PDB file of C-alpha atoms in Angstrom:
ATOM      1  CA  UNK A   1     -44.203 -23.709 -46.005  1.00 55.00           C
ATOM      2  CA  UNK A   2     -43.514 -27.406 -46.839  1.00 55.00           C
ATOM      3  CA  UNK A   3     -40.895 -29.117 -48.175  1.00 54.00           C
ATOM      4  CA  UNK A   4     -40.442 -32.114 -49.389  1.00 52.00           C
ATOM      5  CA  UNK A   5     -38.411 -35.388 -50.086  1.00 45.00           C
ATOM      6  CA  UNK A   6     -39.937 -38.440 -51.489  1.00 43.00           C
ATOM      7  CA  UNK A   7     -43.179 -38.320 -53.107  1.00 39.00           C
ATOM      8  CA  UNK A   8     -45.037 -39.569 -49.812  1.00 45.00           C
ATOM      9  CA  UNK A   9     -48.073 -41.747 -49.188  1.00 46.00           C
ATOM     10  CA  UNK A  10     -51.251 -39.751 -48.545  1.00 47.00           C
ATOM     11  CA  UNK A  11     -52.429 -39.450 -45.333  1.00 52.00           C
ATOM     12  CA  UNK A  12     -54.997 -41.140 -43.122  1.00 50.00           C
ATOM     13  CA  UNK A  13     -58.163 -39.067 -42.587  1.00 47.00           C
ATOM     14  CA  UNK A  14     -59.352 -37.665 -39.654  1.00 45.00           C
ATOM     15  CA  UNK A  15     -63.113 -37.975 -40.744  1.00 43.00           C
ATOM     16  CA  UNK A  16     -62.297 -41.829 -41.573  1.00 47.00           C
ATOM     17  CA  UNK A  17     -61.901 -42.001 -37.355  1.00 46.00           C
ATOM     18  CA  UNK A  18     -64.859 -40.962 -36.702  1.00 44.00           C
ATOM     19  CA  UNK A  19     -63.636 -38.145 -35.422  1.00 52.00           C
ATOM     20  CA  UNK A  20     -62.244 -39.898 -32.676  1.00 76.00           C
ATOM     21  CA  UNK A  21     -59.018 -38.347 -31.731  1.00 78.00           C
ATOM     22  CA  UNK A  22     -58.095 -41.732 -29.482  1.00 83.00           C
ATOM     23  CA  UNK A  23     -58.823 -43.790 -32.247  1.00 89.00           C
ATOM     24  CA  UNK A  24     -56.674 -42.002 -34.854  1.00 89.00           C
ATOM     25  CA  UNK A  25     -53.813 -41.539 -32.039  1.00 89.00           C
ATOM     26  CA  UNK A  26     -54.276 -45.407 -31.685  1.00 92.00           C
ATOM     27  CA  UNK A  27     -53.564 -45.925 -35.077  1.00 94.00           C
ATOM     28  CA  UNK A  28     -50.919 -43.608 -35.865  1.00 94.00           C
ATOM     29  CA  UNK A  29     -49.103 -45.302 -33.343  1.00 94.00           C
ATOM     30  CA  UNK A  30     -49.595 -48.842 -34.638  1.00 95.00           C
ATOM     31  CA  UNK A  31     -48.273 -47.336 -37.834  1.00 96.00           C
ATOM     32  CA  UNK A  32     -44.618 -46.417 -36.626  1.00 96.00           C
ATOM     33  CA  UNK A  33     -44.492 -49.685 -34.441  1.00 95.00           C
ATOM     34  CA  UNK A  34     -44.964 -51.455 -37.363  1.00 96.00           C
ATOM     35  CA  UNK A  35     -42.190 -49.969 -39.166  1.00 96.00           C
ATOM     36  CA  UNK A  36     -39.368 -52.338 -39.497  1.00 96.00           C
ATOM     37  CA  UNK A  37     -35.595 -51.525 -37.739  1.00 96.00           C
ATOM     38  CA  UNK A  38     -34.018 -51.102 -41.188  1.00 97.00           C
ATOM     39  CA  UNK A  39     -37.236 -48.398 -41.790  1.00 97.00           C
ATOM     40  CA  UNK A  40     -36.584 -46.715 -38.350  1.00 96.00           C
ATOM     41  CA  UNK A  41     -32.958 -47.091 -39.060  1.00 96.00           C
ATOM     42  CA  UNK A  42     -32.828 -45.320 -42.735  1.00 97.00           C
ATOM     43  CA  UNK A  43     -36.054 -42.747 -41.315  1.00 97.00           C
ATOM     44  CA  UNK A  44     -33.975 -41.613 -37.950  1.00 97.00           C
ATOM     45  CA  UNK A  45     -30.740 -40.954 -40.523  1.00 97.00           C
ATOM     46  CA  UNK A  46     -32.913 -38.680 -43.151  1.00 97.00           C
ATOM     47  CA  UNK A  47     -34.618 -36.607 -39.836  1.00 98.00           C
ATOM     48  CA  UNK A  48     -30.942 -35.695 -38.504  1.00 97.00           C
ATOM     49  CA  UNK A  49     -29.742 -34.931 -41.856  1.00 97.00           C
ATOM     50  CA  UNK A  50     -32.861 -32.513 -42.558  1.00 96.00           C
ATOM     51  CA  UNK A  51     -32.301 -31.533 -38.892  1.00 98.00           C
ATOM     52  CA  UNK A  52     -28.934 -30.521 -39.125  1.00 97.00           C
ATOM     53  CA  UNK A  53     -29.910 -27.841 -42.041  1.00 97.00           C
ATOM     54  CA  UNK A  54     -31.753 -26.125 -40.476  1.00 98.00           C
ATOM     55  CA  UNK A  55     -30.227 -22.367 -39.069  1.00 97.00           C
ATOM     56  CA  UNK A  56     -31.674 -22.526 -35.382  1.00 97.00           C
ATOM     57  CA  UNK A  57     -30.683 -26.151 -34.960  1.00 98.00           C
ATOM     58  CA  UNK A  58     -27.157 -25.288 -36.032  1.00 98.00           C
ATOM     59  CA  UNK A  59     -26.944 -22.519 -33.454  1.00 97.00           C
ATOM     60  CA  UNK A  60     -28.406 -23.856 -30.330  1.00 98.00           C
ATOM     61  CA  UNK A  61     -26.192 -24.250 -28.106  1.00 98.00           C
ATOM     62  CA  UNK A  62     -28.620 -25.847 -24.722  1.00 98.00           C
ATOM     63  CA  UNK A  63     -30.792 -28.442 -26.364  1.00 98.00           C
ATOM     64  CA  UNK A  64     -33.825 -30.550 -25.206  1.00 98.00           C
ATOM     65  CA  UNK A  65     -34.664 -33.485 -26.979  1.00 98.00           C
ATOM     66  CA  UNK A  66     -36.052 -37.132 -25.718  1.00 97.00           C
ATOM     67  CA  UNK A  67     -35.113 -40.788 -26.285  1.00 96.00           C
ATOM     68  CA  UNK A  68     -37.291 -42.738 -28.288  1.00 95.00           C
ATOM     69  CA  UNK A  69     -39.906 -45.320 -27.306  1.00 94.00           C
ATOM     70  CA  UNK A  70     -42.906 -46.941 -28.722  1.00 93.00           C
ATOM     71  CA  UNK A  71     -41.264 -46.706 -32.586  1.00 95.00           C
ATOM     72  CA  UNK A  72     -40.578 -42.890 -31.854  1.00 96.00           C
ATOM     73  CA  UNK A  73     -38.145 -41.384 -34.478  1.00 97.00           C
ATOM     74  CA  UNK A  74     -35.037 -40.847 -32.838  1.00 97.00           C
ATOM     75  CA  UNK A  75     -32.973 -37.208 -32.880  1.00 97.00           C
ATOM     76  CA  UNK A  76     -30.656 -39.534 -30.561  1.00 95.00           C
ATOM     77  CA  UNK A  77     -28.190 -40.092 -33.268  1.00 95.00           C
ATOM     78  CA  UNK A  78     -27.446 -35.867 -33.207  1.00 97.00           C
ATOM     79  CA  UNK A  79     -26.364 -35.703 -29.731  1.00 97.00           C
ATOM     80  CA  UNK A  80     -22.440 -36.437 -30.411  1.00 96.00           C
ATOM     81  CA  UNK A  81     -22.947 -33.872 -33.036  1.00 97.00           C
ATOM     82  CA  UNK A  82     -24.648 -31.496 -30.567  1.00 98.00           C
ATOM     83  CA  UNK A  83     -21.926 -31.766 -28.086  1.00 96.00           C
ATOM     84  CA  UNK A  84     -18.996 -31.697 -30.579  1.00 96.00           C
ATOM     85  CA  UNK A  85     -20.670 -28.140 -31.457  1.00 96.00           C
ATOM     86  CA  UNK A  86     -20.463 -27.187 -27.839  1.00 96.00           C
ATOM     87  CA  UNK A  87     -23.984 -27.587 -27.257  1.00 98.00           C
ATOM     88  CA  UNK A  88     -25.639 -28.887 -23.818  1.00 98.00           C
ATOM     89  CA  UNK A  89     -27.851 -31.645 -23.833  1.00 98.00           C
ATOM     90  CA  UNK A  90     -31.136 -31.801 -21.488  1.00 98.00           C
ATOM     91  CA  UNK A  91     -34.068 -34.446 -20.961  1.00 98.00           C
ATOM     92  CA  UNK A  92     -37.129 -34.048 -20.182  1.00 96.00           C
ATOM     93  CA  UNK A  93     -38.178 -35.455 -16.825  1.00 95.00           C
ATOM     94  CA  UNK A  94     -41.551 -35.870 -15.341  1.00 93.00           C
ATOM     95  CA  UNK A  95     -41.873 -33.646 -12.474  1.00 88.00           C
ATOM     96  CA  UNK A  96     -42.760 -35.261  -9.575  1.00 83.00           C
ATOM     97  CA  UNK A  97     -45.675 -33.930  -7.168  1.00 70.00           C
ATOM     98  CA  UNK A  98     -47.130 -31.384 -10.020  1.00 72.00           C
ATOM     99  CA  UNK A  99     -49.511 -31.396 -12.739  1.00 73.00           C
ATOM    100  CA  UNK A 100     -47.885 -33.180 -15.522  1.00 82.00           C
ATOM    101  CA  UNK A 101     -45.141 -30.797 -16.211  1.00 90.00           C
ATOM    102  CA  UNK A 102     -41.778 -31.308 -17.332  1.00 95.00           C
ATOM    103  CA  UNK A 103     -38.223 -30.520 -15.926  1.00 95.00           C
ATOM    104  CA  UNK A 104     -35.192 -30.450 -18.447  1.00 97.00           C
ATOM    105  CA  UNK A 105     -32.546 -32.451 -16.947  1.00 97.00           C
ATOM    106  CA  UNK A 106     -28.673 -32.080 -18.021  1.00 97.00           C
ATOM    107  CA  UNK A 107     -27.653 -35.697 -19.719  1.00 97.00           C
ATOM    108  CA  UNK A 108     -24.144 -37.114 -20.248  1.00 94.00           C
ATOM    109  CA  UNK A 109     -22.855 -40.367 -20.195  1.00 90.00           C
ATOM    110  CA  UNK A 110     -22.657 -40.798 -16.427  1.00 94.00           C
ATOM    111  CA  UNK A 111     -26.637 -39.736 -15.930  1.00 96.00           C
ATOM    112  CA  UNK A 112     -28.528 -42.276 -13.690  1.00 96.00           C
ATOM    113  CA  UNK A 113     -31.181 -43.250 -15.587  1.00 96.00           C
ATOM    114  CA  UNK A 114     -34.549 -44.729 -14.440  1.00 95.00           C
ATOM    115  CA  UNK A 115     -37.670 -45.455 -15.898  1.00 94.00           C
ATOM    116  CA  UNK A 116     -40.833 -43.772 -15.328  1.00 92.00           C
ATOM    117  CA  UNK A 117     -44.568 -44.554 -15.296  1.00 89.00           C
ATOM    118  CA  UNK A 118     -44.636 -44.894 -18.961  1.00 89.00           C
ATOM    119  CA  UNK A 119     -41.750 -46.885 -19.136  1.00 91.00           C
ATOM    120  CA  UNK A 120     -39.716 -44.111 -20.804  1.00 92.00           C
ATOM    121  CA  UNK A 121     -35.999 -43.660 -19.556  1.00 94.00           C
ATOM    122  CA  UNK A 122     -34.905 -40.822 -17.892  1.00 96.00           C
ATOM    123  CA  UNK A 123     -32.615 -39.137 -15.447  1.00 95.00           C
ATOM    124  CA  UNK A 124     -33.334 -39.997 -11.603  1.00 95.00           C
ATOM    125  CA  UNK A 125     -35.721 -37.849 -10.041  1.00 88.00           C
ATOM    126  CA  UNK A 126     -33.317 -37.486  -7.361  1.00 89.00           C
ATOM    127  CA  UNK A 127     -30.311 -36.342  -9.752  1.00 92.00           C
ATOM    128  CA  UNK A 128     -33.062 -33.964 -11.239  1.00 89.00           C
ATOM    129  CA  UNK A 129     -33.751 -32.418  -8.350  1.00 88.00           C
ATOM    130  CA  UNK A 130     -30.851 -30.411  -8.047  1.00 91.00           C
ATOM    131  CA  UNK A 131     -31.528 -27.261  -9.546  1.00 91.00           C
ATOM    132  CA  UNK A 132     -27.780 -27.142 -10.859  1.00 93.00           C
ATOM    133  CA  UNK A 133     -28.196 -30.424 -12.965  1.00 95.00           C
ATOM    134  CA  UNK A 134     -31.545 -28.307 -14.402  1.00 95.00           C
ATOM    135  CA  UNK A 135     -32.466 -25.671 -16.844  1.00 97.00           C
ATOM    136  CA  UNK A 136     -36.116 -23.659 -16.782  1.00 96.00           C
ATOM    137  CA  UNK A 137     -38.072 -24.053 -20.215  1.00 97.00           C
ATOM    138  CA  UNK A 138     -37.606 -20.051 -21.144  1.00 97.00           C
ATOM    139  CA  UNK A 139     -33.370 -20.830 -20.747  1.00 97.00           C
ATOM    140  CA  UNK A 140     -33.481 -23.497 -23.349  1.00 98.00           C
ATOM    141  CA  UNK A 141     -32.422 -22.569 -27.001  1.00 98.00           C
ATOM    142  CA  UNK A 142     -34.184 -25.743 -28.823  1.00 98.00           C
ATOM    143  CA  UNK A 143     -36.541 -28.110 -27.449  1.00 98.00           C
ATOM    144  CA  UNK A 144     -37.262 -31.274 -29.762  1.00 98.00           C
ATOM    145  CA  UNK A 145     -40.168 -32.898 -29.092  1.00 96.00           C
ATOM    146  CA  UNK A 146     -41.687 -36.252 -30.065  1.00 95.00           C
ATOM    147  CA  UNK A 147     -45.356 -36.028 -32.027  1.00 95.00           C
ATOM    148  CA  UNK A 148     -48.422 -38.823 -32.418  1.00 94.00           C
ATOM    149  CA  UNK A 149     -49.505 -36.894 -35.377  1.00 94.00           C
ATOM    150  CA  UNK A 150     -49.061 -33.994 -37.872  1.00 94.00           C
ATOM    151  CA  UNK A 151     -50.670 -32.208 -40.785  1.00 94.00           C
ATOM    152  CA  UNK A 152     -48.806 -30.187 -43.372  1.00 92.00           C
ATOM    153  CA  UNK A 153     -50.755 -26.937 -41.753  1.00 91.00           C
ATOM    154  CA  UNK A 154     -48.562 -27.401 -38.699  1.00 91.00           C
ATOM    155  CA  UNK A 155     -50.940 -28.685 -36.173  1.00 90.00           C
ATOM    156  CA  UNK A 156     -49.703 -31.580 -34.159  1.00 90.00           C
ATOM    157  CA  UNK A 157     -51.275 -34.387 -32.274  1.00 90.00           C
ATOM    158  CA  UNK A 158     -49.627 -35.642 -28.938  1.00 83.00           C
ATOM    159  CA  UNK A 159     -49.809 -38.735 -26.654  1.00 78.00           C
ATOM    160  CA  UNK A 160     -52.625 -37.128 -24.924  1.00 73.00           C
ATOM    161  CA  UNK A 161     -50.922 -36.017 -21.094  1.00 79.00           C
ATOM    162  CA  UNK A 162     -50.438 -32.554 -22.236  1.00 85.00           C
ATOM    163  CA  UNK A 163     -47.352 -32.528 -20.117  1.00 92.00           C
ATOM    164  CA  UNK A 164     -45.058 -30.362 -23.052  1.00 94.00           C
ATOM    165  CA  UNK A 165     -48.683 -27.906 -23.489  1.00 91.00           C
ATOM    166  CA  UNK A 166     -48.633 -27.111 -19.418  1.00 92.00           C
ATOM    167  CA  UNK A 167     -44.577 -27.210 -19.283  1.00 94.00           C
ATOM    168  CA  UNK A 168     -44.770 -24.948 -22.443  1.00 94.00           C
ATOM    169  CA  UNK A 169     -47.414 -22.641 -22.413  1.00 92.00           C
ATOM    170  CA  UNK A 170     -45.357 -19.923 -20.936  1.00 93.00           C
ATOM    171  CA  UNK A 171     -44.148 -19.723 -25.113  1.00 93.00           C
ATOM    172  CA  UNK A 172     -47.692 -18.008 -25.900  1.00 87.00           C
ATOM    173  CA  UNK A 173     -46.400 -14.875 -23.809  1.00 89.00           C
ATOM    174  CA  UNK A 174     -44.096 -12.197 -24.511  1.00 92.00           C
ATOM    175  CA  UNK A 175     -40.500 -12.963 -23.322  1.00 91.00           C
ATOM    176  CA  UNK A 176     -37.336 -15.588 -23.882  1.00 94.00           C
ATOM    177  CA  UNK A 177     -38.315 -18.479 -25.096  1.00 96.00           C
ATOM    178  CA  UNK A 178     -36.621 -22.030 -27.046  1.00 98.00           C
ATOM    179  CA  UNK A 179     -37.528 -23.165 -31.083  1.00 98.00           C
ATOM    180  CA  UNK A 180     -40.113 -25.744 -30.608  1.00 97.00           C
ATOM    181  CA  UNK A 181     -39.684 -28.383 -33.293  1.00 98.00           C
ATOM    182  CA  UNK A 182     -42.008 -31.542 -33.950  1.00 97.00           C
ATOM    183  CA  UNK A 183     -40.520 -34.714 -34.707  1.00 98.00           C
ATOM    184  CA  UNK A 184     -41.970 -37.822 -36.568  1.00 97.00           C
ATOM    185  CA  UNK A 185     -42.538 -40.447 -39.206  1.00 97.00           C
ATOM    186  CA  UNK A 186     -43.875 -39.321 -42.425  1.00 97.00           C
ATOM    187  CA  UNK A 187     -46.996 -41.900 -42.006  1.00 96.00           C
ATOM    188  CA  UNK A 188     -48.151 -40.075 -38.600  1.00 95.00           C
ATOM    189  CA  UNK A 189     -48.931 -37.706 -41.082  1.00 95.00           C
ATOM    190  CA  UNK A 190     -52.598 -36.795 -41.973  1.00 93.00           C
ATOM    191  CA  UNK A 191     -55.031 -34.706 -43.940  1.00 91.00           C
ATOM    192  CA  UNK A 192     -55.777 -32.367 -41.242  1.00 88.00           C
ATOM    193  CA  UNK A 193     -56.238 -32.103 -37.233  1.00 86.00           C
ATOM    194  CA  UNK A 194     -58.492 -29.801 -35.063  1.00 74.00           C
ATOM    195  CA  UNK A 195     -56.421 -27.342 -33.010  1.00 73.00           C
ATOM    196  CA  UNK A 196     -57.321 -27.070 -28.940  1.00 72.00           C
ATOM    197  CA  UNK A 197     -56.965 -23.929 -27.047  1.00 67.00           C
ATOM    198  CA  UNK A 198     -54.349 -25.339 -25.256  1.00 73.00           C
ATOM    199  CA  UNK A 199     -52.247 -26.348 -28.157  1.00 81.00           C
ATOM    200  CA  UNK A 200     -48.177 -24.505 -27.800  1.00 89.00           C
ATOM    201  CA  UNK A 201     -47.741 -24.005 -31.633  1.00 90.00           C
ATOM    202  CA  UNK A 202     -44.925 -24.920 -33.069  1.00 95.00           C
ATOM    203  CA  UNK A 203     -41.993 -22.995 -35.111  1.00 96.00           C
ATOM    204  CA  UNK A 204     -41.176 -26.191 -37.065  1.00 97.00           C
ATOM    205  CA  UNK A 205     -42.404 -29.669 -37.539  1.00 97.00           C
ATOM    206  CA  UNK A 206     -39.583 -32.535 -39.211  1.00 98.00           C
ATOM    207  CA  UNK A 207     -40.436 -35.849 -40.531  1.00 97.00           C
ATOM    208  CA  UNK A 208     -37.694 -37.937 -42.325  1.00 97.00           C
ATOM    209  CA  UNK A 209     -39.456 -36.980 -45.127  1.00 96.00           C
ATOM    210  CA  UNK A 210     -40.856 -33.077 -44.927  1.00 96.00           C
ATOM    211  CA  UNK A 211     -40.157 -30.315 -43.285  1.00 97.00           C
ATOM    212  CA  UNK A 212     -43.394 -28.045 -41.961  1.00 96.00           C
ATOM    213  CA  UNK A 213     -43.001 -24.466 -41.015  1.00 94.00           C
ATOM    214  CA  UNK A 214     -46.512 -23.219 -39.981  1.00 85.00           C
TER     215      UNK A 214
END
């Protein structure tokens, strides 16, 4: 199901890349960098108002989400609404000495924050590393995670480290498990993507302009 805002722009084509998943993750990201900050600005404000609708954002209560970098959109501006709801907020942290997986670090204002390989900030590895300052995956009640690229059949493309499909992939098994919702910018849209077997699916995917349940 689909619903829309603004009559959008259509989407790039997979088949115009040559099939070349680098190539159109290349240029999907090109297209959000070249958004300007009034775009990001007015784009970041229409994804937390479409966010804030929605029934199993409103009741989560220990929420992932990430900060933005590389002309991410940003579900930053909902954490002083998260928190005035009573809701936890955790980060995702690259786990050191594993396979590109993920811990979900607690995050306040007093969080040491580094920056990791990819130049993305994120809680210290050492403050991580206390299991009290952490959450497992399965404990989570939302996790909101940044996408490359979309399609309105609910496939989504990543940045290509597969770090949220290893941390995640407990979610294809019976058992607890958090909302998975896709964030991004309407033009990271396109026609339509190939699906891996190693894909998590997601329950929801929200642009600033659509919202995609698959």
């Amino acid at each position: 199901m689909i619903h829309l805002m603004p009559t959008p722009a259509a989407p790039p084509s997979l088949a115009s890349f040559d099939g070349s998943r680098r190539e159109l993750r290349r240029e999907l990201r090109r297209r959000r960098r070249a958004l300007t900050p009034e775009q990001h600005r007015l784009a970041n404000q229409r994804l937390c108002r479409q966010l804030r609708r929605l029934p199993e954002v409103q009741r989560a209560r220990r929420v992932a989400l990430y900060l933005p970098n590389d002309g991410e959109i940003a579900p930053t501006p909902l954490i002083d609404w998260f928190r005035q709801r009573g809701a936890r907020i955790y980060l995702p942290v690259l786990r050191p000495l594993s396979d590109n997986r993920l811990w979900f670090v607690h995050y306040h204002a007093h969080t040491p924050m580094v920056r990791n390989r990819f130049g993305i900030a994120e809680p210290a590895t050492r403050h991580g590393a206390h299991r009290a300052r952490r959450l497992a995956p399965w404990a989570l009640d939302l996790i909101l995670l940044p996408l490359v690229g979309f399609d309105d059949a609910g496939q989504r493309m990543g940045m290509g480290g597969g770090f949220y499909d290893r941390t995640l992939a407990f979610t294809r098994r019976p058992g607890p498990r958090p909302c998975l919702i896709g964030l991004a910018h309407d033009c990271q849209r396109v026609d339509s993507l190939p699906t891996a077997s190693w894909d998590v699916p997601l329950d929801a995917i929200v642009s600033d302009i659509r919202l995609v349940r698959p």
